[in-house]
Amino acid sequence: MRKIPKPTIRRLAIYYRCLERLEQQGEENISSKLLAQMVHIKDSQVRKDLSYFGSFGRRGIGYNIQKLLSEIRKILGIHKSWRVVIIGAGNIGQAIARFKHMEKHNFQVIGVFDTDKRKIGKQITNNLVVSDINSLESFIVHNQAEIAVIATPAEAAQSVAERLEKAGIRGIICFAPITLDCNIPVEYVDITVFFKTLVHSVVSQTHNV
Amino acid sequence: MRKIPKPTIRRLAIYYRCLERLEQQGEENISSKLLAQMVHIKDSQVRKDLSYFGSFGRRGIGYNIQKLLSEIRKILGIHKSWRVVIIGAGNIGQAIARFKHMEKHNFQVIGVFDTDKRKIGKQITNNLVVSDINSLESFIVHNQAEIAVIATPAEAAQSVAERLEKAGIRGIICFAPITLDCNIPVEYVDITVFFKTLVHSVVSQTHNV
DNA sequence: CCCCCTTAGTTCTATTTTTCACAAATTTAT
DNA sequence: ATAAATTTGTGAAAAATAGAACTAAGGGGG
C-alpha cells in the first residue's frame, strides 16, 4: 500500500465529524463535492484521500454516509474504545477529563494523576478522582491504559513521557510546550502556538491587503 | 518578499518556546544544529525558516538568543499584547480563561461570554466573570477586543463567528468541531481530532513493525 | 599569520502533497 | 432506448515543502 500523507489522516477525522452531522440530519448519501464545500477544500482532495484506502463511493451517487463513517472508523482505529490517562490535573488536564466529547468519541478517561498533594483526592467527575502520580505505572498496567495525555509543566513532561512509555502506553497527546524524546507516537497540542500563528495571519493580512 | 510556507510560521512559534527556555538557562547563543535537535528537525530547515525574514545569525557562532526572540516576536506579531474574548464558558472556555500561559504570552483574556443563565455571573478568575452573550458586541467594541475564542457547541459556532466578525474581531481560535464560513483568519483546534490522528499512528505502527 | 573547525545563508534537488483532467460507472429525463 | 447529467477513482501535472550541498564568514590555536 502507498504511503499515506499525514494531512490526509487529519482530514479523515474532519470528514468524520461532518458525516456524523449529516447522519444526524438524516442524510443518506453525500458527494465529494458537497463534503469538500463543508470543509473548504477541493472535491478532488476528498476523493484522493479516500482512495488511498479503497473505493467507498458509487459513481453518479456519492458516498453512503453510514458506510463511510464505518470505513473511516476502521481506518483511524476509533471503532474500538481507548483507555486514556491524564497526567497533570491543572486547567488543561481537568478540562480534558471533564470534556464530554471524549467519551462520546470512544476515548475513555480512566485516570488523572498529579504530584501536588492539594490536588490529589480531588473529585474531577462522578467517577474520577485525582491520584498520586506514584501509582501511575501500576495503574496503567493494571487497567491497561493505552493513551496518555501529558498536561504537566514542560519541566516534568520528558520524565513523565519516559515513565509512560516504559509502562506500556502506546501513544501520547502532549499539551506541554516541549518536544519529547520517545519512541511511541506523540501528537503535540500547544495552545499558545495556535494563538501565535493566528496573530501572524492577522498582522500579515493587514500589511498586504 | 517570497511567500512564507504555513509550516514555517508554526515552527517559528516552536523555536520561540525553545529560545525562551534557553534564555532562562542563561545561554547566549544557539546554533541551528542544536535548535533543530531540540525539535527533531533538520538544521537546514531552521536556517531556511529564518532566512525568509532576514539574516539573524553570525557564521561560526550561531544565533543570539535575545535577538532571535525579539525578531520572532516581531515576525509573529506577539511583541504587543492582544485582547481576547472567549465565547462559551464550558470546560474548554474556562480552561483557556484560567490558563496561565495565555497572559504570560501576551494574550490577555478580558471577557468570557455564555448564553446559559446558570453560568452568567460565575467567577472564573480574580478579575473575570462570565457575561451574558447579549453584551458581546458592545463589549468588543468598547474594550477593543481583537481575538476571539469560540468554545461553544458546534451548532452555535457559525452564528457566533458572524457576530464576532461584524463586531470587529480580527482573528478566531475555534474549538468547536465545525468549519466556519468567515472572512477573518481562523485557527481550528479540534481536540478530538488530535486523539483520532494519534490513534491512527498507534494502530498503523503495530501493523507495519 | 595561517590553517582548521564551526556555522549561517543560499541555491539547487528531491520529496511530498495538492490539483487537474478525464475515463468509467450510474442515474434521470425524454 | 438513448442522451444528458452526475459523480467516482486515478494517473499525470503542478505546487508546495523539505533536504542536501555548497559558499562565505567568523573564531581559535599554533
Coordinates of C-alpha atoms in Angstrom, one line a residue, chain A residues 2-204:
Chain A
R2 CA 1.2 3.5 -0.8
K3 CA 2.4 5.8 1.9
I4 CA -0.5 7.9 3.3
P5 CA 0.1 11.7 3.7
K6 CA -0.2 12.9 7.2
P7 CA -2.6 15.6 6.3
T8 CA -4.9 13.0 4.8
I9 CA -5.3 11.4 8.2
R10 CA -6.2 14.7 9.8
R11 CA -8.7 15.4 7.1
L12 CA -10.3 12.0 7.5
A13 CA -11.0 12.9 11.1
I14 CA -12.6 16.1 9.9
Y15 CA -14.7 14.4 7.2
Y16 CA -15.8 12.1 10.0
R17 CA -17.3 14.9 12.1
C18 CA -19.1 16.2 9.0
L19 CA -20.5 12.8 8.3
E20 CA -21.7 12.5 11.9
R21 CA -23.6 15.7 11.5
L22 CA -25.1 14.7 8.1
E23 CA -26.1 11.3 9.6
Q24 CA -27.9 13.1 12.4
Q25 CA -29.7 15.2 9.8
G26 CA -31.0 12.0 8.3
E27 CA -29.0 12.3 5.1
E28 CA -28.2 9.1 3.3
N29 CA -25.5 10.0 0.7
I30 CA -23.0 12.8 0.2
S31 CA -20.9 13.7 -2.8
S32 CA -17.3 14.6 -2.6
K33 CA -18.2 18.0 -3.9
L34 CA -20.6 18.8 -1.0
L35 CA -18.3 17.3 1.6
A36 CA -15.5 19.4 0.2
Q37 CA -17.6 22.5 0.4
M38 CA -18.4 21.8 4.1
V39 CA -14.7 21.9 4.9
H40 CA -13.5 24.5 2.4
I41 CA -11.3 22.2 0.3
K42 CA -11.3 20.8 -3.3
D43 CA -13.5 17.8 -4.1
S44 CA -10.6 16.1 -5.7
Q45 CA -8.8 16.2 -2.4
V46 CA -11.7 14.4 -0.7
R47 CA -11.7 11.7 -3.3
K48 CA -8.0 11.2 -3.3
D49 CA -7.9 11.0 0.5
L50 CA -10.5 8.3 0.5
S51 CA -9.0 6.4 -2.5
Y52 CA -5.8 5.7 -0.5
F53 CA -7.9 3.2 1.4
G54 CA -10.4 1.8 -1.1
S55 CA -13.4 2.6 -3.2
F56 CA -16.2 3.6 -0.9
G57 CA -18.4 5.6 -3.2
R58 CA -20.8 4.9 -6.1
R59 CA -20.4 6.9 -9.3
G60 CA -23.3 9.1 -10.0
I61 CA -24.4 8.8 -6.4
G62 CA -21.7 9.7 -4.0
Y63 CA -20.8 8.1 -0.7
N64 CA -23.2 6.3 1.6
I65 CA -22.8 8.2 4.9
Q66 CA -23.3 5.2 7.2
K67 CA -20.8 3.1 5.3
L68 CA -18.2 5.9 5.0
L69 CA -18.5 6.6 8.8
S70 CA -17.8 2.9 9.4
E71 CA -14.9 2.8 7.0
I72 CA -13.2 5.9 8.5
R73 CA -13.7 4.5 12.0
K74 CA -11.7 1.4 10.9
I75 CA -9.1 3.5 9.1
L76 CA -8.4 5.7 12.1
G77 CA -8.8 3.0 14.6
I78 CA -11.7 4.5 16.5
H79 CA -14.1 1.6 16.0
K80 CA -12.9 0.4 19.4
S81 CA -12.8 2.3 22.7
W82 CA -9.5 3.6 24.0
R83 CA -8.5 3.9 27.7
V84 CA -6.8 7.2 28.5
V85 CA -4.9 8.5 31.5
I86 CA -4.2 12.2 32.1
I87 CA -1.0 13.3 33.8
G88 CA -1.4 16.8 35.3
A89 CA -4.6 18.0 36.9
G90 CA -4.2 21.7 36.1
N91 CA -6.5 23.7 33.9
I92 CA -5.9 21.7 30.7
G93 CA -5.8 18.3 32.4
Q94 CA -9.1 18.9 34.2
A95 CA -10.8 20.3 31.1
I96 CA -9.9 17.2 29.1
A97 CA -11.0 14.9 31.9
R98 CA -14.4 16.6 32.0
F99 CA -14.7 17.1 28.3
K100 CA -17.9 15.4 27.1
H101 CA -16.7 14.8 23.6
M102 CA -14.0 12.4 24.8
E103 CA -16.4 9.7 25.9
K104 CA -18.7 10.4 23.0
H105 CA -15.8 9.7 20.7
N106 CA -14.8 6.5 22.4
F107 CA -11.9 7.9 24.4
Q108 CA -12.5 6.8 28.0
V109 CA -10.6 8.8 30.6
I110 CA -9.9 6.3 33.4
G111 CA -7.3 8.1 35.5
V112 CA -6.0 11.5 36.4
F113 CA -2.6 12.0 38.1
D114 CA -0.7 14.8 39.8
T115 CA 2.2 15.3 42.1
D116 CA 0.5 18.1 44.0
K117 CA -0.8 16.9 47.4
R118 CA -3.5 19.6 47.3
K119 CA -4.9 18.2 44.1
I120 CA -4.6 14.5 44.9
G121 CA -8.0 13.2 46.1
K122 CA -9.9 16.0 44.3
Q123 CA -13.1 14.8 42.6
I124 CA -13.0 15.7 38.9
T125 CA -16.2 14.0 37.7
N126 CA -18.6 11.4 39.2
N127 CA -16.1 8.6 38.7
L128 CA -12.8 10.3 38.5
V129 CA -10.5 11.4 41.4
V130 CA -7.0 12.8 41.1
S131 CA -4.5 10.1 42.0
D132 CA -0.9 10.3 43.2
I133 CA 1.5 10.1 40.4
N134 CA 3.4 7.4 42.4
S135 CA 0.7 5.0 41.4
L136 CA 1.0 5.8 37.7
E137 CA 2.8 2.7 36.4
S138 CA 0.8 0.2 38.4
F139 CA -2.5 1.9 37.4
I140 CA -1.5 1.8 33.7
V141 CA -0.5 -1.9 33.8
H142 CA -3.5 -2.9 35.9
N143 CA -6.1 -1.1 33.9
Q144 CA -4.4 -1.5 30.5
A145 CA -4.4 2.2 29.7
E146 CA -3.3 2.8 26.1
I147 CA -3.2 6.5 25.5
A148 CA -1.8 9.2 27.8
V149 CA -2.3 12.9 27.9
I150 CA 0.6 15.0 29.2
A151 CA -0.8 18.1 30.8
T152 CA 2.1 18.9 33.1
P153 CA 4.5 21.8 33.1
A154 CA 7.2 21.5 30.4
E155 CA 9.9 20.7 33.0
A156 CA 8.1 17.5 34.0
A157 CA 7.0 16.3 30.6
Q158 CA 10.1 14.4 29.4
S159 CA 10.4 12.3 32.5
V160 CA 6.7 11.6 32.5
A161 CA 6.9 10.5 28.9
E162 CA 9.6 8.0 29.7
R163 CA 7.6 6.5 32.5
L164 CA 4.6 6.3 30.3
E165 CA 6.5 4.6 27.5
K166 CA 8.1 2.1 29.9
A167 CA 4.7 1.3 31.5
G168 CA 3.3 0.3 28.1
I169 CA 1.4 3.4 26.9
R170 CA 1.2 3.4 23.1
G171 CA 0.5 7.0 22.2
I172 CA 0.8 10.4 23.8
I173 CA -1.1 13.7 23.5
C174 CA 1.3 16.3 24.7
F175 CA 0.0 19.7 25.9
A176 CA 3.3 20.6 27.4
P177 CA 5.3 23.1 25.4
I178 CA 8.2 20.9 24.7
T179 CA 9.3 18.3 22.1
L180 CA 9.5 14.9 23.6
D181 CA 12.2 12.3 23.1
C182 CA 10.4 9.0 22.9
N183 CA 9.7 6.0 20.7
I184 CA 5.9 6.0 20.6
P185 CA 3.6 8.3 18.6
V186 CA 3.1 11.7 20.0
E187 CA 0.6 14.5 19.0
Y188 CA 1.6 17.9 20.1
V189 CA -1.1 20.4 21.1
D190 CA 0.5 23.7 22.2
I191 CA -2.4 26.0 22.7
T192 CA -0.3 29.1 22.6
V193 CA 1.2 28.1 19.3
F194 CA -2.3 28.4 17.7
F195 CA -2.7 31.9 19.1
K196 CA 0.7 32.9 17.8
T197 CA 0.1 31.6 14.3
L198 CA -3.3 33.2 14.3
V199 CA -1.8 36.5 15.3
H200 CA 0.7 36.2 12.5
S201 CA -2.2 35.8 10.0
V202 CA -3.9 38.8 11.5
V203 CA -0.9 41.1 11.2
S204 CA 0.2 39.9 7.8

